[in-house]
mmCIF file of C-alpha atoms in Angstrom:
data_model
loop_
_atom_site.group_PDB
_atom_site.id
_atom_site.type_symbol
_atom_site.label_atom_id
_atom_site.label_comp_id
_atom_site.label_asym_id
_atom_site.label_seq_id
_atom_site.Cartn_x
_atom_site.Cartn_y
_atom_site.Cartn_z
ATOM 1 C CA ASN A 1 -218.334 93.145 -45.710
ATOM 2 C CA ALA A 2 -219.998 93.164 -42.314
ATOM 3 C CA GLY A 3 -218.490 89.751 -41.516
ATOM 4 C CA VAL A 4 -220.373 87.780 -38.868
ATOM 5 C CA THR A 5 -223.170 89.643 -37.136
ATOM 6 C CA GLN A 6 -225.172 88.588 -34.098
ATOM 7 C CA THR A 7 -228.354 89.905 -32.557
ATOM 8 C CA PRO A 8 -229.282 90.744 -29.891
ATOM 9 C CA LYS A 9 -226.147 91.884 -28.064
ATOM 10 C CA PHE A 10 -227.726 91.269 -24.681
ATOM 11 C CA GLN A 11 -230.863 89.467 -23.539
ATOM 12 C CA VAL A 12 -232.516 88.704 -20.216
ATOM 13 C CA LEU A 13 -234.919 85.763 -20.068
ATOM 14 C CA LYS A 14 -237.009 84.144 -17.390
ATOM 15 C CA THR A 15 -236.721 80.425 -16.791
ATOM 16 C CA GLY A 16 -238.901 78.534 -19.244
ATOM 17 C CA GLN A 17 -239.010 81.241 -21.896
ATOM 18 C CA SER A 18 -237.862 80.530 -25.410
ATOM 19 C CA MET A 19 -235.900 82.749 -27.769
ATOM 20 C CA THR A 20 -233.833 82.755 -30.924
ATOM 21 C CA LEU A 21 -230.311 84.104 -31.217
ATOM 22 C CA GLN A 22 -229.630 85.376 -34.715
ATOM 23 C CA CYS A 23 -226.402 84.926 -36.657
ATOM 24 C CA ALA A 24 -225.682 86.038 -40.184
ATOM 25 C CA GLN A 25 -222.587 86.191 -42.388
ATOM 26 C CA ASP A 26 -222.047 87.877 -45.740
ATOM 27 C CA MET A 27 -218.874 86.048 -46.791
ATOM 28 C CA ASN A 28 -220.640 83.164 -48.570
ATOM 29 C CA HIS A 29 -219.188 80.717 -46.061
ATOM 30 C CA GLU A 30 -220.510 77.181 -46.026
ATOM 31 C CA TYR A 31 -219.492 76.361 -42.449
ATOM 32 C CA MET A 32 -221.180 78.019 -39.486
ATOM 33 C CA SER A 33 -221.172 77.170 -35.820
ATOM 34 C CA TRP A 34 -222.385 78.206 -32.388
ATOM 35 C CA TYR A 35 -220.278 78.248 -29.235
ATOM 36 C CA ARG A 36 -221.018 79.141 -25.665
ATOM 37 C CA GLN A 37 -218.487 80.587 -23.255
ATOM 38 C CA ASP A 38 -218.975 80.451 -19.516
ATOM 39 C CA PRO A 39 -216.964 82.749 -17.212
ATOM 40 C CA GLY A 40 -213.254 81.947 -17.145
ATOM 41 C CA MET A 41 -213.590 79.085 -19.606
ATOM 42 C CA GLY A 42 -212.878 78.429 -23.236
ATOM 43 C CA LEU A 43 -215.529 78.156 -25.910
ATOM 44 C CA ARG A 44 -217.604 74.988 -26.229
ATOM 45 C CA LEU A 45 -219.259 73.944 -29.460
ATOM 46 C CA ILE A 46 -223.066 73.695 -29.390
ATOM 47 C CA HIS A 47 -224.091 72.988 -32.999
ATOM 48 C CA TYR A 48 -222.549 73.397 -36.406
ATOM 49 C CA SER A 49 -223.499 73.324 -40.068
ATOM 50 C CA VAL A 50 -221.441 72.496 -43.149
ATOM 51 C CA GLY A 51 -223.993 73.950 -45.541
ATOM 52 C CA ALA A 52 -227.628 74.888 -46.064
ATOM 53 C CA GLY A 53 -229.918 72.097 -44.889
ATOM 54 C CA ILE A 54 -227.178 70.289 -42.936
ATOM 55 C CA THR A 55 -226.666 70.597 -39.188
ATOM 56 C CA ASP A 56 -224.982 68.487 -36.540
ATOM 57 C CA GLN A 57 -224.442 68.458 -32.809
ATOM 58 C CA GLY A 58 -221.347 69.640 -31.055
ATOM 59 C CA GLU A 59 -220.122 69.077 -27.528
ATOM 60 C CA VAL A 60 -223.043 70.659 -25.610
ATOM 61 C CA PRO A 61 -226.219 70.511 -27.766
ATOM 62 C CA ASN A 62 -228.862 69.813 -25.113
ATOM 63 C CA GLY A 63 -231.492 72.532 -24.802
ATOM 64 C CA TYR A 64 -230.665 74.113 -28.168
ATOM 65 C CA ASN A 65 -231.988 73.722 -31.702
ATOM 66 C CA VAL A 66 -230.592 75.007 -34.974
ATOM 67 C CA SER A 67 -231.610 75.102 -38.602
ATOM 68 C CA ARG A 68 -229.848 76.277 -41.759
ATOM 69 C CA SER A 69 -232.291 77.228 -44.465
ATOM 70 C CA THR A 70 -229.905 79.664 -46.197
ATOM 71 C CA THR A 71 -226.135 79.954 -46.520
ATOM 72 C CA GLU A 72 -226.183 83.330 -44.770
ATOM 73 C CA ASP A 73 -228.189 82.610 -41.617
ATOM 74 C CA PHE A 74 -227.764 80.171 -38.747
ATOM 75 C CA PRO A 75 -230.185 80.891 -35.872
ATOM 76 C CA LEU A 76 -229.861 79.231 -32.473
ATOM 77 C CA ARG A 77 -233.083 78.487 -30.584
ATOM 78 C CA LEU A 78 -233.368 78.034 -26.855
ATOM 79 C CA LEU A 79 -236.429 75.876 -26.339
ATOM 80 C CA SER A 80 -237.041 76.435 -22.615
ATOM 81 C CA ALA A 81 -234.393 78.637 -21.038
ATOM 82 C CA ALA A 82 -232.695 77.498 -17.828
ATOM 83 C CA PRO A 83 -230.298 79.408 -15.526
ATOM 84 C CA SER A 84 -227.544 76.997 -16.636
ATOM 85 C CA GLN A 85 -227.796 78.528 -20.108
ATOM 86 C CA THR A 86 -226.620 81.887 -18.817
ATOM 87 C CA SER A 87 -223.538 82.436 -20.936
ATOM 88 C CA VAL A 88 -222.029 84.369 -23.800
ATOM 89 C CA TYR A 89 -222.853 82.897 -27.184
ATOM 90 C CA PHE A 90 -220.590 83.250 -30.204
ATOM 91 C CA CYS A 91 -221.362 82.442 -33.790
ATOM 92 C CA ALA A 92 -218.532 81.644 -36.213
ATOM 93 C CA SER A 93 -218.113 80.902 -39.891
ATOM 94 C CA SER A 94 -215.446 79.644 -42.268
ATOM 95 C CA TYR A 95 -215.226 78.923 -45.970
ATOM 96 C CA SER A 96 -215.996 75.207 -45.922
ATOM 97 C CA GLY A 97 -215.100 73.853 -42.478
ATOM 98 C CA THR A 98 -213.263 70.957 -44.057
ATOM 99 C CA HIS A 99 -209.754 72.255 -44.739
ATOM 100 C CA SER A 100 -207.339 72.155 -41.844
ATOM 101 C CA ALA A 101 -205.906 75.611 -42.558
ATOM 102 C CA GLU A 102 -209.163 77.558 -42.765
ATOM 103 C CA THR A 103 -209.622 80.669 -40.681
ATOM 104 C CA GLN A 104 -212.743 80.982 -38.565
ATOM 105 C CA TYR A 105 -214.438 84.347 -38.223
ATOM 106 C CA PHE A 106 -216.320 85.059 -35.019
ATOM 107 C CA GLY A 107 -219.198 87.385 -34.274
ATOM 108 C CA PRO A 108 -219.190 89.855 -31.353
ATOM 109 C CA GLY A 109 -221.301 87.612 -29.139
ATOM 110 C CA THR A 110 -224.689 87.645 -27.410
ATOM 111 C CA ARG A 111 -224.738 87.866 -23.629
ATOM 112 C CA LEU A 112 -227.656 85.882 -22.235
ATOM 113 C CA LEU A 113 -228.875 86.029 -18.647
ATOM 114 C CA VAL A 114 -231.535 83.554 -17.548
ATOM 115 C CA LEU A 115 -233.234 84.361 -14.268
ATOM 116 C CA ASP B 1 -209.957 65.588 -30.665
ATOM 117 C CA ALA B 2 -206.356 66.691 -30.421
ATOM 118 C CA LYS B 3 -205.400 68.430 -27.191
ATOM 119 C CA THR B 4 -203.149 71.343 -26.321
ATOM 120 C CA THR B 5 -201.685 72.543 -23.024
ATOM 121 C CA GLN B 6 -200.979 76.191 -22.279
ATOM 122 C CA PRO B 7 -200.021 78.121 -19.133
ATOM 123 C CA ASN B 8 -203.009 79.728 -17.451
ATOM 124 C CA SER B 9 -201.501 83.207 -17.401
ATOM 125 C CA MET B 10 -198.450 85.224 -18.366
ATOM 126 C CA GLU B 11 -197.262 88.786 -17.846
ATOM 127 C CA SER B 12 -195.235 91.020 -20.054
ATOM 128 C CA ASN B 13 -193.997 94.570 -20.018
ATOM 129 C CA GLU B 14 -195.102 96.903 -22.752
ATOM 130 C CA GLU B 15 -192.819 97.023 -25.806
ATOM 131 C CA GLU B 16 -191.016 93.832 -24.820
ATOM 132 C CA PRO B 17 -191.263 90.519 -26.719
ATOM 133 C CA VAL B 18 -193.647 87.862 -25.474
ATOM 134 C CA HIS B 19 -193.291 84.134 -26.019
ATOM 135 C CA LEU B 20 -196.481 82.164 -25.454
ATOM 136 C CA PRO B 21 -195.869 78.384 -25.319
ATOM 137 C CA CYS B 22 -198.174 75.563 -26.323
ATOM 138 C CA ASN B 23 -197.621 71.828 -25.911
ATOM 139 C CA HIS B 24 -199.342 69.387 -28.251
ATOM 140 C CA SER B 25 -197.565 66.084 -27.750
ATOM 141 C CA THR B 26 -200.287 64.019 -29.493
ATOM 142 C CA ILE B 27 -200.308 66.088 -32.678
ATOM 143 C CA SER B 28 -200.769 64.141 -35.897
ATOM 144 C CA GLY B 29 -198.831 64.723 -39.083
ATOM 145 C CA THR B 30 -201.724 66.554 -40.729
ATOM 146 C CA ASP B 31 -202.831 68.730 -37.800
ATOM 147 C CA TYR B 32 -202.486 72.459 -38.361
ATOM 148 C CA ILE B 33 -201.563 74.658 -35.387
ATOM 149 C CA HIS B 34 -203.810 77.686 -35.043
ATOM 150 C CA TRP B 35 -203.589 80.624 -32.667
ATOM 151 C CA TYR B 36 -206.544 82.835 -31.883
ATOM 152 C CA ARG B 37 -206.905 85.560 -29.315
ATOM 153 C CA GLN B 38 -209.884 87.003 -27.507
ATOM 154 C CA LEU B 39 -209.795 90.610 -26.416
ATOM 155 C CA PRO B 40 -212.017 91.567 -23.457
ATOM 156 C CA SER B 41 -215.728 91.392 -24.299
ATOM 157 C CA GLN B 42 -215.075 90.385 -27.913
ATOM 158 C CA GLY B 43 -215.207 87.250 -29.996
ATOM 159 C CA PRO B 44 -212.007 85.342 -30.777
ATOM 160 C CA GLU B 45 -209.921 86.595 -33.675
ATOM 161 C CA TYR B 46 -207.396 84.833 -35.863
ATOM 162 C CA VAL B 47 -203.720 85.451 -35.145
ATOM 163 C CA ILE B 48 -201.659 82.954 -37.123
ATOM 164 C CA HIS B 49 -201.469 79.317 -38.181
ATOM 165 C CA GLY B 50 -198.870 76.873 -39.482
ATOM 166 C CA LEU B 51 -198.126 73.235 -40.248
ATOM 167 C CA THR B 52 -194.395 72.559 -40.050
ATOM 168 C CA SER B 53 -192.397 75.667 -40.860
ATOM 169 C CA ASN B 54 -192.154 78.838 -38.830
ATOM 170 C CA VAL B 55 -194.612 81.497 -39.951
ATOM 171 C CA ASN B 56 -194.638 85.274 -39.770
ATOM 172 C CA ASN B 57 -197.381 87.808 -40.331
ATOM 173 C CA ARG B 58 -198.012 91.395 -39.351
ATOM 174 C CA MET B 59 -199.401 90.400 -35.959
ATOM 175 C CA ALA B 60 -197.012 87.725 -34.750
ATOM 176 C CA SER B 61 -194.631 84.881 -35.482
ATOM 177 C CA LEU B 62 -195.210 81.191 -34.939
ATOM 178 C CA ALA B 63 -192.250 78.988 -34.085
ATOM 179 C CA ILE B 64 -192.906 75.259 -34.431
ATOM 180 C CA ALA B 65 -190.611 72.691 -32.851
ATOM 181 C CA GLU B 66 -188.911 70.265 -35.186
ATOM 182 C CA ASP B 67 -190.857 67.314 -33.734
ATOM 183 C CA ARG B 68 -194.056 69.459 -33.819
ATOM 184 C CA LYS B 69 -194.904 68.541 -30.233
ATOM 185 C CA SER B 70 -194.781 72.165 -29.170
ATOM 186 C CA SER B 71 -195.053 75.641 -30.619
ATOM 187 C CA THR B 72 -194.552 79.218 -29.497
ATOM 188 C CA LEU B 73 -196.466 82.318 -30.440
ATOM 189 C CA ILE B 74 -194.168 85.327 -30.478
ATOM 190 C CA LEU B 75 -195.399 88.887 -30.138
ATOM 191 C CA HIS B 76 -192.357 90.965 -31.008
ATOM 192 C CA ARG B 77 -193.310 94.126 -29.098
ATOM 193 C CA ALA B 78 -196.244 93.775 -26.758
ATOM 194 C CA THR B 79 -198.670 96.666 -26.553
ATOM 195 C CA LEU B 80 -201.483 97.252 -24.091
ATOM 196 C CA ARG B 81 -203.882 96.236 -26.847
ATOM 197 C CA ASP B 82 -202.327 92.754 -26.907
ATOM 198 C CA ALA B 83 -203.751 91.971 -23.455
ATOM 199 C CA ALA B 84 -206.078 89.077 -24.216
ATOM 200 C CA VAL B 85 -206.639 85.352 -23.834
ATOM 201 C CA TYR B 86 -204.593 83.434 -26.395
ATOM 202 C CA TYR B 87 -205.784 80.046 -27.601
ATOM 203 C CA CYS B 88 -203.639 77.390 -29.244
ATOM 204 C CA ILE B 89 -205.786 74.994 -31.280
ATOM 205 C CA LEU B 90 -205.071 71.955 -33.443
ATOM 206 C CA SER B 91 -207.190 71.444 -36.523
ATOM 207 C CA ASN B 92 -207.457 68.605 -38.989
ATOM 208 C CA TYR B 93 -209.638 67.824 -41.983
ATOM 209 C CA GLY B 94 -213.293 68.021 -41.087
ATOM 210 C CA GLN B 95 -212.662 68.488 -37.378
ATOM 211 C CA ASN B 96 -214.229 71.215 -35.323
ATOM 212 C CA PHE B 97 -212.093 73.552 -33.241
ATOM 213 C CA VAL B 98 -211.671 72.574 -29.589
ATOM 214 C CA PHE B 99 -210.924 75.541 -27.345
ATOM 215 C CA GLY B 100 -209.097 75.045 -24.078
ATOM 216 C CA PRO B 101 -208.947 77.738 -21.382
ATOM 217 C CA GLY B 102 -206.029 79.456 -23.158
ATOM 218 C CA THR B 103 -203.361 81.763 -21.710
ATOM 219 C CA ARG B 104 -204.404 85.081 -20.248
ATOM 220 C CA LEU B 105 -201.737 87.621 -21.192
ATOM 221 C CA SER B 106 -201.406 90.760 -19.099
ATOM 222 C CA VAL B 107 -199.325 93.633 -20.468
ATOM 223 C CA LEU B 108 -197.908 96.054 -17.938
ATOM 224 C CA PRO B 109 -197.265 99.681 -18.891
#
């Protein structure tokens, strides 16, 4: 299994541009999520999904959209990039997201720089 | 969401044991205690988790206080590869993980 994969690894955008960060998992996990991590800080939840067709907002959803058309993929869209969205983005998945003891699996991250 | 408190940083010498503390005074009876770590330039990875009893796996041990208001992650022999940020997280049914700043562990050769 490849686990959780993310593309691209690094991206530079200009203010106002839009882009999609890709996330895929091959573990048949129902739960997927997106986090951002700013320098020296912990991860903050952007959006999450408990299954195909179901998404919900996390702690910092503004400026981001998500959709979940398949179990495997959970893309994150930046609608109009701003310098404040410069960060490292991590995608994660777990079996169902409902059981307290579930392990979350994280991707390697996408480093985004918005100029 | 349930909260945890960890020291900002700790140092250890290589091949010595490391005890990483975590306080969670508002823990509920059904909260699981999870530990993840994040190596430099990587995503977080699972280390260990437990509910009430102490737990051991190939990476570490988790010691949970009898009142469950604190726990300690134990690395039995620290290696240079264990230098990372360690996160202590509480999780309950249907709740998302909440990451604090964690403890940055430095391992000295």
